[in-house]
Amino acid sequence: MNRDLPKTRIGIVGLGYVGLPLAVAFGRQYDTVGFDINSGRIAELRAGNDSTLEVSDDELAATPQLSFTDQADDLRGCDVFVATVPTPIDRQKRPDLSPLQKASELIGKLLQPGNTVIYESTVYPGATEEVCVPILEQHSGLRFNQDFFAGYSPERINPGDRKHRLETIVKVTAGSRPDVAEFVDSLYDSIVEAGTHRASSIRVAEAAKVIENTQRDVNIALINELAMIFNRLGIDTEEVLLASGTKWNFLPFRPGLVGGHCIGVDPYYLTHKSEEVGYHPEMILAGRRINDNMGNYVVVQVTRLMLKKRIHVDGARVLVMGLTFKENCPDVRNTRVVDIVREFRSLGTEVDVYDPWVKPRVARDEYGIELIDKPDPDQYDAIVLAVAHEQFLDMGIEQIRKFGKTDHVVYDIKSMFTVDQVDGRL
């Protein structure tokens, strides 16, 4: 493969949290077309605005070589296609590859000899070559590794993180042939200041990505389990972690709800493939069970605190502060705060959810939750601090307690305030 990088035309398929920053980075140097099936998303990007807040208006305006479209035909003539679509799980917690398969069908119909297709979506080892490549062959009529080529470079986007950006995180790359791997690596190296790490194969790169988040998931599950143990022992978990953290090699994980587009999803991709080849993963699935049940555990703890204060749970009013899966970003994908809302409602409580980062339409469309504009004072029997948004920290505990009735409970999942300022924390 011998390709002149500056003349490369790049098509990005999927313009969410991963695809848009990538399109902007490529658009600074290459003729780049960003495609998304959501026409509303394309309209806002053409107007110079990103509702995910991952790319500023100024950054969008500074990419004259980048265009946006919801028409697949506008991708014709691209030399490189990059698929950055979601890879969720279904209700049975099995990998849902349908967005990736549809993206592969779309790209396959546009493929020309010499093209390279790069996948950034998180998958299990082998998915690119076992699932995506056959679809590309079928819809293009071209032969893999002869007429067209494949690459893999897993995304490492951290929504809301202003420090760790696409350009500042080392990029893992891989290709379907040695010369393809070199081309893919050179392409990403031209936009990533932190440099690249070239894996020996696509399968290695796929495996590396899926264990990054599996490792975090298992570690958080351990801390969540420790929090449940310490709660029974009457010991504050945060104080224990601060004491343990004085040792140089203690890992600084904290208990909490595990949601989002990666940590709460990716382990199921690995366990799916593991079971497919005959191995039942014990530790990974145990960690998933613990983390998936943390919302219900929080509700149990809050209701116990309410009962100690003789507050009737049935008919009580509860304020949940925060809906996103993490602080200081509008991302509600796979947020586990909804588990708390649903469990409280199943107990007959009236639940209000307040999150200044989330657009009401998004909460309504995704979870059927009607956000409140702002909590009124003296209204709530219990207040759950679910997400550590900077706005909540700025309020301070005294202002937050004003939302409660004379007798109320404040439960702090994220340890935003000291143990003596709240009634309970994880």
CSV table of C-alpha atoms in Angstrom, one decimal:
chain,number,residue,atom,x,y,z
A,1,MET,CA,0.0,0.0,0.0
A,2,ASN,CA,1.4,3.3,-1.1
A,3,ARG,CA,-0.8,6.3,-0.3
A,4,ASP,CA,-0.2,10.0,0.0
A,5,LEU,CA,-1.6,11.0,3.4
A,6,PRO,CA,-2.3,14.7,2.6
A,7,LYS,CA,-4.5,13.6,-0.3
A,8,THR,CA,-6.5,11.1,1.7
A,9,ARG,CA,-10.2,11.8,1.9
A,10,ILE,CA,-11.8,10.5,5.1
A,11,GLY,CA,-15.4,9.6,5.8
A,12,ILE,CA,-16.6,9.4,9.5
A,13,VAL,CA,-19.7,7.3,10.0
A,14,GLY,CA,-21.4,8.3,13.2
A,15,LEU,CA,-21.0,11.7,14.8
A,16,GLY,CA,-21.6,11.2,18.5
A,17,TYR,CA,-19.2,11.5,21.4
A,18,VAL,CA,-16.5,9.6,19.5
A,19,GLY,CA,-17.1,10.4,15.9
A,20,LEU,CA,-17.4,14.2,16.1
A,21,PRO,CA,-14.0,14.9,17.9
A,22,LEU,CA,-12.4,12.5,15.4
A,23,ALA,CA,-14.0,14.2,12.4
A,24,VAL,CA,-12.8,17.6,13.7
A,25,ALA,CA,-9.3,16.4,14.3
A,26,PHE,CA,-9.1,14.9,10.8
A,27,GLY,CA,-10.8,17.9,9.3
A,28,ARG,CA,-8.0,20.2,10.4
A,29,GLN,CA,-5.6,18.4,7.9
A,30,TYR,CA,-7.7,16.3,5.5
A,31,ASP,CA,-10.7,16.5,3.3
A,32,THR,CA,-13.2,15.0,5.8
A,33,VAL,CA,-16.9,14.1,5.5
A,34,GLY,CA,-18.9,13.5,8.7
A,35,PHE,CA,-22.0,11.4,8.3
A,36,ASP,CA,-24.8,10.6,10.7
A,37,ILE,CA,-28.3,9.2,10.1
A,38,ASN,CA,-29.8,11.8,12.6
A,39,SER,CA,-30.7,14.8,10.5
A,40,GLY,CA,-31.2,16.9,13.6
A,41,ARG,CA,-27.7,16.2,14.6
A,42,ILE,CA,-26.4,17.2,11.2
A,43,ALA,CA,-28.4,20.4,11.3
A,44,GLU,CA,-27.0,21.5,14.6
A,45,LEU,CA,-23.4,20.7,13.5
A,46,ARG,CA,-23.9,22.7,10.3
A,47,ALA,CA,-25.1,25.5,12.5
A,48,GLY,CA,-21.8,25.3,14.4
A,49,ASN,CA,-23.1,23.8,17.6
A,50,ASP,CA,-22.4,20.5,19.4
A,51,SER,CA,-25.0,19.5,21.9
A,52,THR,CA,-22.7,16.9,23.5
A,53,LEU,CA,-20.3,19.8,24.5
A,54,GLU,CA,-17.3,17.7,23.4
A,55,VAL,CA,-16.4,20.2,20.6
A,56,SER,CA,-16.6,24.0,21.0
A,57,ASP,CA,-18.2,26.3,18.5
A,58,ASP,CA,-14.7,27.7,17.7
A,59,GLU,CA,-13.3,24.3,17.0
A,60,LEU,CA,-16.1,23.5,14.6
A,61,ALA,CA,-15.6,26.8,12.8
A,62,ALA,CA,-11.8,26.1,12.5
A,63,THR,CA,-12.2,23.0,10.3
A,64,PRO,CA,-12.8,24.3,6.8
A,65,GLN,CA,-12.1,20.9,5.3
A,66,LEU,CA,-14.9,19.2,7.3
A,67,SER,CA,-18.4,18.9,6.0
A,68,PHE,CA,-21.5,17.2,7.5
A,69,THR,CA,-24.2,15.2,5.9
A,70,ASP,CA,-27.0,12.7,6.4
A,71,GLN,CA,-26.8,11.5,2.8
A,72,ALA,CA,-24.7,8.4,2.3
A,73,ASP,CA,-23.9,9.3,-1.3
A,74,ASP,CA,-21.9,12.3,0.0
A,75,LEU,CA,-19.3,9.7,1.3
A,76,ARG,CA,-18.5,8.5,-2.2
A,77,GLY,CA,-15.0,9.1,-3.2
A,78,CYS,CA,-13.5,8.7,0.3
A,79,ASP,CA,-10.3,6.7,0.6
A,80,VAL,CA,-10.8,5.8,4.2
A,81,PHE,CA,-14.0,5.1,6.1
A,82,VAL,CA,-14.0,5.2,9.9
A,83,ALA,CA,-17.0,3.6,11.7
A,84,THR,CA,-17.7,5.2,15.1
A,85,VAL,CA,-21.1,3.9,15.9
A,86,PRO,CA,-22.4,2.6,19.3
A,87,THR,CA,-22.0,-1.0,20.4
A,88,PRO,CA,-24.7,-1.4,23.1
A,89,ILE,CA,-26.1,-4.5,24.8
A,90,ASP,CA,-29.7,-5.8,24.6
A,91,ARG,CA,-32.1,-6.5,27.4
A,92,GLN,CA,-30.5,-9.9,27.9
A,93,LYS,CA,-27.1,-8.2,28.2
A,94,ARG,CA,-25.8,-9.7,25.0
A,95,PRO,CA,-23.8,-7.7,22.5
A,96,ASP,CA,-26.0,-5.7,20.0
A,97,LEU,CA,-24.0,-5.4,16.9
A,98,SER,CA,-26.8,-4.1,14.7
A,99,PRO,CA,-25.5,-0.5,14.5
A,100,LEU,CA,-22.1,-1.8,13.5
A,101,GLN,CA,-23.6,-4.2,11.0
A,102,LYS,CA,-25.7,-1.4,9.5
A,103,ALA,CA,-22.7,0.9,9.3
A,104,SER,CA,-20.8,-1.9,7.5
A,105,GLU,CA,-23.6,-2.3,5.0
A,106,LEU,CA,-23.6,1.4,4.3
A,107,ILE,CA,-19.8,1.5,3.8
A,108,GLY,CA,-19.8,-1.7,1.8
A,109,LYS,CA,-22.1,-0.1,-0.8
A,110,LEU,CA,-19.7,2.7,-1.2
A,111,LEU,CA,-16.4,0.8,-1.2
A,112,GLN,CA,-14.0,1.2,-4.1
A,113,PRO,CA,-10.7,-0.7,-4.8
A,114,GLY,CA,-7.9,0.5,-2.6
A,115,ASN,CA,-10.2,1.8,0.2
A,116,THR,CA,-9.5,1.1,3.9
A,117,VAL,CA,-12.2,0.7,6.5
A,118,ILE,CA,-11.3,1.5,10.1
A,119,TYR,CA,-13.4,0.6,13.1
A,120,GLU,CA,-13.3,2.5,16.4
A,121,SER,CA,-16.3,0.9,18.1
A,122,THR,CA,-15.7,-1.4,21.1
A,123,VAL,CA,-16.2,-5.0,20.2
A,124,TYR,CA,-15.0,-8.5,21.3
A,125,PRO,CA,-11.8,-9.9,19.9
A,126,GLY,CA,-12.4,-11.1,16.3
A,127,ALA,CA,-15.6,-9.1,15.6
A,128,THR,CA,-14.0,-6.8,13.0
A,129,GLU,CA,-12.8,-9.7,10.8
A,130,GLU,CA,-15.6,-12.2,11.6
A,131,VAL,CA,-18.6,-9.9,11.5
A,132,CYS,CA,-17.9,-6.6,9.8
A,133,VAL,CA,-15.5,-7.7,7.0
A,134,PRO,CA,-17.9,-10.3,5.5
A,135,ILE,CA,-20.6,-7.6,5.3
A,136,LEU,CA,-18.2,-5.3,3.5
A,137,GLU,CA,-17.4,-8.1,1.0
A,138,GLN,CA,-21.0,-8.9,0.5
A,139,HIS,CA,-22.1,-5.4,-0.3
A,140,SER,CA,-19.1,-4.3,-2.2
A,141,GLY,CA,-18.3,-7.4,-4.3
A,142,LEU,CA,-14.7,-6.7,-3.4
A,143,ARG,CA,-12.1,-9.1,-1.8
A,144,PHE,CA,-10.8,-8.5,1.6
A,145,ASN,CA,-7.0,-7.7,1.8
A,146,GLN,CA,-6.8,-7.7,-2.0
A,147,ASP,CA,-9.3,-5.0,-3.1
A,148,PHE,CA,-9.9,-3.3,0.2
A,149,PHE,CA,-8.4,-3.4,3.7
A,150,ALA,CA,-9.4,-3.0,7.3
A,151,GLY,CA,-8.0,-1.4,10.4
A,152,TYR,CA,-9.0,-1.0,14.0
A,153,SER,CA,-8.2,1.9,16.4
A,154,PRO,CA,-10.4,1.7,19.6
A,155,GLU,CA,-11.8,5.0,20.8
A,156,ARG,CA,-10.6,6.3,24.2
A,157,ILE,CA,-13.0,9.3,24.5
A,158,ASN,CA,-13.8,10.3,28.1
A,159,PRO,CA,-17.0,12.5,28.0
A,160,GLY,CA,-16.7,15.8,29.8
A,161,ASP,CA,-12.9,15.4,30.4
A,162,ARG,CA,-11.2,18.6,29.3
A,163,LYS,CA,-7.7,17.2,30.0
A,164,HIS,CA,-7.7,13.8,28.4
A,165,ARG,CA,-8.7,14.5,24.8
A,166,LEU,CA,-8.4,12.6,21.5
A,167,GLU,CA,-5.1,14.4,20.8
A,168,THR,CA,-3.6,13.8,24.2
A,169,ILE,CA,-4.3,10.1,24.6
A,170,VAL,CA,-2.0,7.5,23.1
A,171,LYS,CA,-4.0,5.8,20.2
A,172,VAL,CA,-3.8,2.0,19.7
A,173,THR,CA,-3.8,1.1,16.0
A,174,ALA,CA,-3.9,-2.1,13.9
A,175,GLY,CA,-4.3,-3.2,10.3
A,176,SER,CA,-5.3,-6.3,8.4
A,177,ARG,CA,-1.8,-6.5,6.7
A,178,PRO,CA,1.6,-5.1,7.8
A,179,ASP,CA,1.5,-2.3,5.2
A,180,VAL,CA,-2.1,-1.5,6.1
A,181,ALA,CA,-1.1,-1.3,9.8
A,182,GLU,CA,1.6,1.1,8.9
A,183,PHE,CA,-0.8,3.3,6.9
A,184,VAL,CA,-3.4,3.3,9.7
A,185,ASP,CA,-0.8,4.1,12.3
A,186,SER,CA,0.6,7.0,10.2
A,187,LEU,CA,-2.9,8.4,9.7
A,188,TYR,CA,-3.6,8.6,13.4
A,189,ASP,CA,-0.1,9.7,14.3
A,190,SER,CA,-0.7,12.7,12.2
A,191,ILE,CA,-3.5,13.9,14.4
A,192,VAL,CA,-2.7,12.5,17.9
A,193,GLU,CA,0.0,14.5,19.7
A,194,ALA,CA,0.5,11.8,22.3
A,195,GLY,CA,1.5,9.3,19.6
A,196,THR,CA,0.3,5.8,18.8
A,197,HIS,CA,0.9,2.2,19.8
A,198,ARG,CA,0.7,-0.2,16.9
A,199,ALA,CA,-0.7,-3.6,17.9
A,200,SER,CA,0.4,-6.8,16.0
A,201,SER,CA,-3.1,-7.6,14.9
A,202,ILE,CA,-6.7,-6.3,14.9
A,203,ARG,CA,-7.7,-9.0,17.4
A,204,VAL,CA,-5.0,-7.8,19.9
A,205,ALA,CA,-6.2,-4.2,19.5
A,206,GLU,CA,-9.8,-5.3,20.0
A,207,ALA,CA,-8.9,-7.3,23.1
A,208,ALA,CA,-6.8,-4.4,24.5
A,209,LYS,CA,-9.8,-2.0,24.3
A,210,VAL,CA,-12.3,-4.3,25.9
A,211,ILE,CA,-10.2,-5.1,28.9
A,212,GLU,CA,-9.4,-1.5,29.6
A,213,ASN,CA,-13.0,-1.0,30.9
A,214,THR,CA,-13.4,-4.5,32.2
A,215,GLN,CA,-10.5,-3.9,34.5
A,216,ARG,CA,-12.1,-0.7,35.8
A,217,ASP,CA,-15.4,-2.4,36.2
A,218,VAL,CA,-14.0,-5.2,38.3
A,219,ASN,CA,-12.0,-2.8,40.5
A,220,ILE,CA,-15.1,-0.6,41.1
A,221,ALA,CA,-17.1,-3.7,41.9
A,222,LEU,CA,-14.6,-4.6,44.6
A,223,ILE,CA,-14.8,-1.2,46.2
A,224,ASN,CA,-18.7,-1.3,46.0
A,225,GLU,CA,-18.6,-4.7,47.8
A,226,LEU,CA,-16.2,-3.2,50.4
A,227,ALA,CA,-18.6,-0.3,50.9
A,228,MET,CA,-21.5,-2.7,51.6
A,229,ILE,CA,-19.3,-4.6,54.1
A,230,PHE,CA,-18.1,-1.4,55.8
A,231,ASN,CA,-21.7,-0.2,56.0
A,232,ARG,CA,-22.6,-3.3,58.1
A,233,LEU,CA,-19.6,-2.6,60.3
A,234,GLY,CA,-20.5,1.0,60.9
A,235,ILE,CA,-17.3,2.3,59.2
A,236,ASP,CA,-17.3,5.2,56.7
A,237,THR,CA,-15.9,3.8,53.4
A,238,GLU,CA,-14.4,7.1,52.2
A,239,GLU,CA,-12.4,7.4,55.4
A,240,VAL,CA,-11.1,3.9,54.9
A,241,LEU,CA,-10.1,4.6,51.3
A,242,LEU,CA,-8.3,7.8,52.3
A,243,ALA,CA,-6.3,6.0,54.8
A,244,SER,CA,-5.5,3.1,52.4
A,245,GLY,CA,-4.6,5.7,49.7
A,246,THR,CA,-1.5,6.8,51.7
A,247,LYS,CA,0.2,3.6,50.4
A,248,TRP,CA,2.0,4.4,47.1
A,249,ASN,CA,0.5,1.5,45.1
A,250,PHE,CA,-3.1,1.6,46.4
A,251,LEU,CA,-5.4,2.1,43.4
A,252,PRO,CA,-7.7,5.1,43.9
A,253,PHE,CA,-11.1,3.7,42.9
A,254,ARG,CA,-14.3,4.9,44.6
A,255,PRO,CA,-17.7,3.2,45.1
A,256,GLY,CA,-20.6,4.3,43.0
A,257,LEU,CA,-23.0,3.7,40.1
A,258,VAL,CA,-21.4,2.2,37.1
A,259,GLY,CA,-23.0,3.4,33.8
A,260,GLY,CA,-22.0,5.1,30.7
A,261,HIS,CA,-21.1,3.9,27.2
A,262,CYS,CA,-18.1,1.8,28.2
A,263,ILE,CA,-17.6,0.4,31.7
A,264,GLY,CA,-21.1,-0.9,32.2
A,265,VAL,CA,-21.3,-2.4,28.7
A,266,ASP,CA,-17.9,-3.5,27.5
A,267,PRO,CA,-17.4,-6.4,29.9
A,268,TYR,CA,-20.4,-8.2,28.4
A,269,TYR,CA,-18.7,-8.2,25.0
A,270,LEU,CA,-15.8,-10.0,26.4
A,271,THR,CA,-17.9,-12.5,28.5
A,272,HIS,CA,-20.0,-13.2,25.4
A,273,LYS,CA,-16.9,-14.2,23.4
A,274,SER,CA,-15.4,-16.0,26.3
A,275,GLU,CA,-18.5,-18.2,26.7
A,276,GLU,CA,-18.6,-18.7,22.9
A,277,VAL,CA,-15.2,-20.4,23.1
A,278,GLY,CA,-16.2,-22.5,26.2
A,279,TYR,CA,-15.0,-20.5,29.2
A,280,HIS,CA,-17.4,-19.1,31.8
A,281,PRO,CA,-15.8,-16.0,33.3
A,282,GLU,CA,-16.4,-15.9,37.0
A,283,MET,CA,-14.8,-12.7,38.2
A,284,ILE,CA,-16.0,-10.4,35.4
A,285,LEU,CA,-19.6,-11.5,35.7
A,286,ALA,CA,-19.5,-11.3,39.5
A,287,GLY,CA,-18.3,-7.7,39.2
A,288,ARG,CA,-21.1,-6.9,36.8
A,289,ARG,CA,-23.7,-8.3,39.1
A,290,ILE,CA,-22.5,-6.2,42.0
A,291,ASN,CA,-22.3,-3.0,39.9
A,292,ASP,CA,-25.7,-3.6,38.2
A,293,ASN,CA,-27.4,-3.8,41.6
A,294,MET,CA,-25.9,-0.7,43.2
A,295,GLY,CA,-28.9,1.4,42.5
A,296,ASN,CA,-31.2,-0.9,44.4
A,297,TYR,CA,-28.7,-1.0,47.2
A,298,VAL,CA,-28.7,2.8,47.5
A,299,VAL,CA,-32.5,2.8,47.7
A,300,VAL,CA,-32.5,0.2,50.5
A,301,GLN,CA,-30.0,2.3,52.5
A,302,VAL,CA,-32.0,5.5,52.0
A,303,THR,CA,-35.3,3.9,53.0
A,304,ARG,CA,-33.7,2.5,56.2
A,305,LEU,CA,-32.5,6.0,57.1
A,306,MET,CA,-36.0,7.4,56.4
A,307,LEU,CA,-37.6,4.7,58.7
A,308,LYS,CA,-35.2,5.5,61.5
A,309,LYS,CA,-36.5,9.1,61.3
A,310,ARG,CA,-40.1,7.7,61.2
A,311,ILE,CA,-40.6,9.0,57.6
A,312,HIS,CA,-43.1,6.9,55.8
A,313,VAL,CA,-41.7,5.7,52.5
A,314,ASP,CA,-45.0,5.1,50.8
A,315,GLY,CA,-46.2,8.5,49.7
A,316,ALA,CA,-42.8,10.2,50.5
A,317,ARG,CA,-41.3,12.8,48.1
A,318,VAL,CA,-37.7,12.1,47.0
A,319,LEU,CA,-35.3,14.4,45.1
A,320,VAL,CA,-32.7,12.8,43.0
A,321,MET,CA,-29.9,15.3,42.1
A,322,GLY,CA,-28.2,14.3,38.9
A,323,LEU,CA,-29.2,12.0,36.0
A,324,THR,CA,-26.0,11.7,33.8
A,325,PHE,CA,-23.7,8.7,34.2
A,326,LYS,CA,-20.9,11.0,35.4
A,327,GLU,CA,-20.3,14.5,36.6
A,328,ASN,CA,-20.1,17.7,34.5
A,329,CYS,CA,-21.3,16.4,31.1
A,330,PRO,CA,-24.7,15.9,29.5
A,331,ASP,CA,-24.2,12.2,28.7
A,332,VAL,CA,-27.1,10.0,29.9
A,333,ARG,CA,-26.2,6.9,28.0
A,334,ASN,CA,-26.7,3.8,30.2
A,335,THR,CA,-26.9,5.9,33.3
A,336,ARG,CA,-27.7,3.8,36.4
A,337,VAL,CA,-29.4,6.7,38.2
A,338,VAL,CA,-32.6,5.5,36.5
A,339,ASP,CA,-32.4,2.4,38.6
A,340,ILE,CA,-32.7,4.5,41.7
A,341,VAL,CA,-35.7,6.4,40.3
A,342,ARG,CA,-37.5,3.3,39.2
A,343,GLU,CA,-36.9,1.5,42.5
A,344,PHE,CA,-38.2,4.4,44.6
A,345,ARG,CA,-41.3,4.7,42.4
A,346,SER,CA,-41.9,1.0,42.9
A,347,LEU,CA,-42.1,1.7,46.6
A,348,GLY,CA,-44.8,4.3,46.1
A,349,THR,CA,-42.7,7.4,46.4
A,350,GLU,CA,-43.0,10.5,44.3
A,351,VAL,CA,-39.6,11.2,42.7
A,352,ASP,CA,-38.3,14.4,41.2
A,353,VAL,CA,-35.1,14.5,39.2
A,354,TYR,CA,-33.0,17.6,38.8
A,355,ASP,CA,-30.0,17.9,36.5
A,356,PRO,CA,-28.9,21.2,35.0
A,357,TRP,CA,-26.7,19.4,32.5
A,358,VAL,CA,-29.4,17.4,30.8
A,359,LYS,CA,-32.0,18.8,28.3
A,360,PRO,CA,-35.5,17.8,29.3
A,361,ARG,CA,-36.3,16.4,25.9
A,362,VAL,CA,-33.3,14.0,26.2
A,363,ALA,CA,-34.4,12.7,29.6
A,364,ARG,CA,-38.0,12.3,28.4
A,365,ASP,CA,-37.1,10.5,25.2
A,366,GLU,CA,-34.4,8.2,26.7
A,367,TYR,CA,-36.0,7.3,30.0
A,368,GLY,CA,-39.5,8.8,30.3
A,369,ILE,CA,-38.3,11.1,33.0
A,370,GLU,CA,-39.6,14.6,33.3
A,371,LEU,CA,-36.9,16.8,34.8
A,372,ILE,CA,-37.8,19.6,37.1
A,373,ASP,CA,-36.5,23.1,36.4
A,374,LYS,CA,-35.3,23.7,40.0
A,375,PRO,CA,-36.1,22.1,43.4
A,376,ASP,CA,-38.4,24.1,45.7
A,377,PRO,CA,-37.5,24.5,49.4
A,378,ASP,CA,-39.1,22.4,52.2
A,379,GLN,CA,-40.5,19.8,49.8
A,380,TYR,CA,-38.6,16.5,50.2
A,381,ASP,CA,-38.4,13.7,52.6
A,382,ALA,CA,-35.2,12.4,51.1
A,383,ILE,CA,-32.5,13.9,48.9
A,384,VAL,CA,-30.1,11.6,47.0
A,385,LEU,CA,-26.9,13.2,45.6
A,386,ALA,CA,-26.4,10.9,42.7
A,387,VAL,CA,-23.9,12.8,40.5
A,388,ALA,CA,-21.1,15.1,41.6
A,389,HIS,CA,-21.9,18.1,39.3
A,390,GLU,CA,-20.0,21.2,40.1
A,391,GLN,CA,-23.3,23.1,40.5
A,392,PHE,CA,-24.2,20.8,43.4
A,393,LEU,CA,-20.9,21.3,45.0
A,394,ASP,CA,-21.2,25.1,44.6
A,395,MET,CA,-24.6,25.0,46.3
A,396,GLY,CA,-23.1,23.6,49.4
A,397,ILE,CA,-24.8,21.2,51.8
A,398,GLU,CA,-26.8,24.0,53.6
A,399,GLN,CA,-28.5,25.1,50.4
A,400,ILE,CA,-29.2,21.4,49.5
A,401,ARG,CA,-30.7,20.7,52.9
A,402,LYS,CA,-33.1,23.6,52.4
A,403,PHE,CA,-34.9,21.5,49.8
A,404,GLY,CA,-35.8,19.1,52.5
A,405,LYS,CA,-38.7,19.1,55.0
A,406,THR,CA,-38.0,19.6,58.7
A,407,ASP,CA,-37.2,15.9,59.0
A,408,HIS,CA,-35.5,14.6,56.0
A,409,VAL,CA,-32.6,12.4,54.8
A,410,VAL,CA,-29.6,13.4,52.6
A,411,TYR,CA,-27.7,10.5,51.1
A,412,ASP,CA,-24.5,11.2,49.2
A,413,ILE,CA,-23.5,8.6,46.7
A,414,LYS,CA,-20.3,10.4,45.5
A,415,SER,CA,-19.0,11.6,48.9
A,416,MET,CA,-19.3,15.2,47.8
A,417,PHE,CA,-19.6,16.3,51.5
A,418,THR,CA,-18.1,15.1,54.7
A,419,VAL,CA,-19.6,12.3,56.7
A,420,ASP,CA,-21.0,14.6,59.4
A,421,GLN,CA,-22.8,16.8,56.9
A,422,VAL,CA,-25.0,14.0,55.4
A,423,ASP,CA,-27.1,11.2,56.9
A,424,GLY,CA,-25.5,8.5,54.8
A,425,ARG,CA,-23.1,7.9,52.0
A,426,LEU,CA,-21.9,5.0,49.9
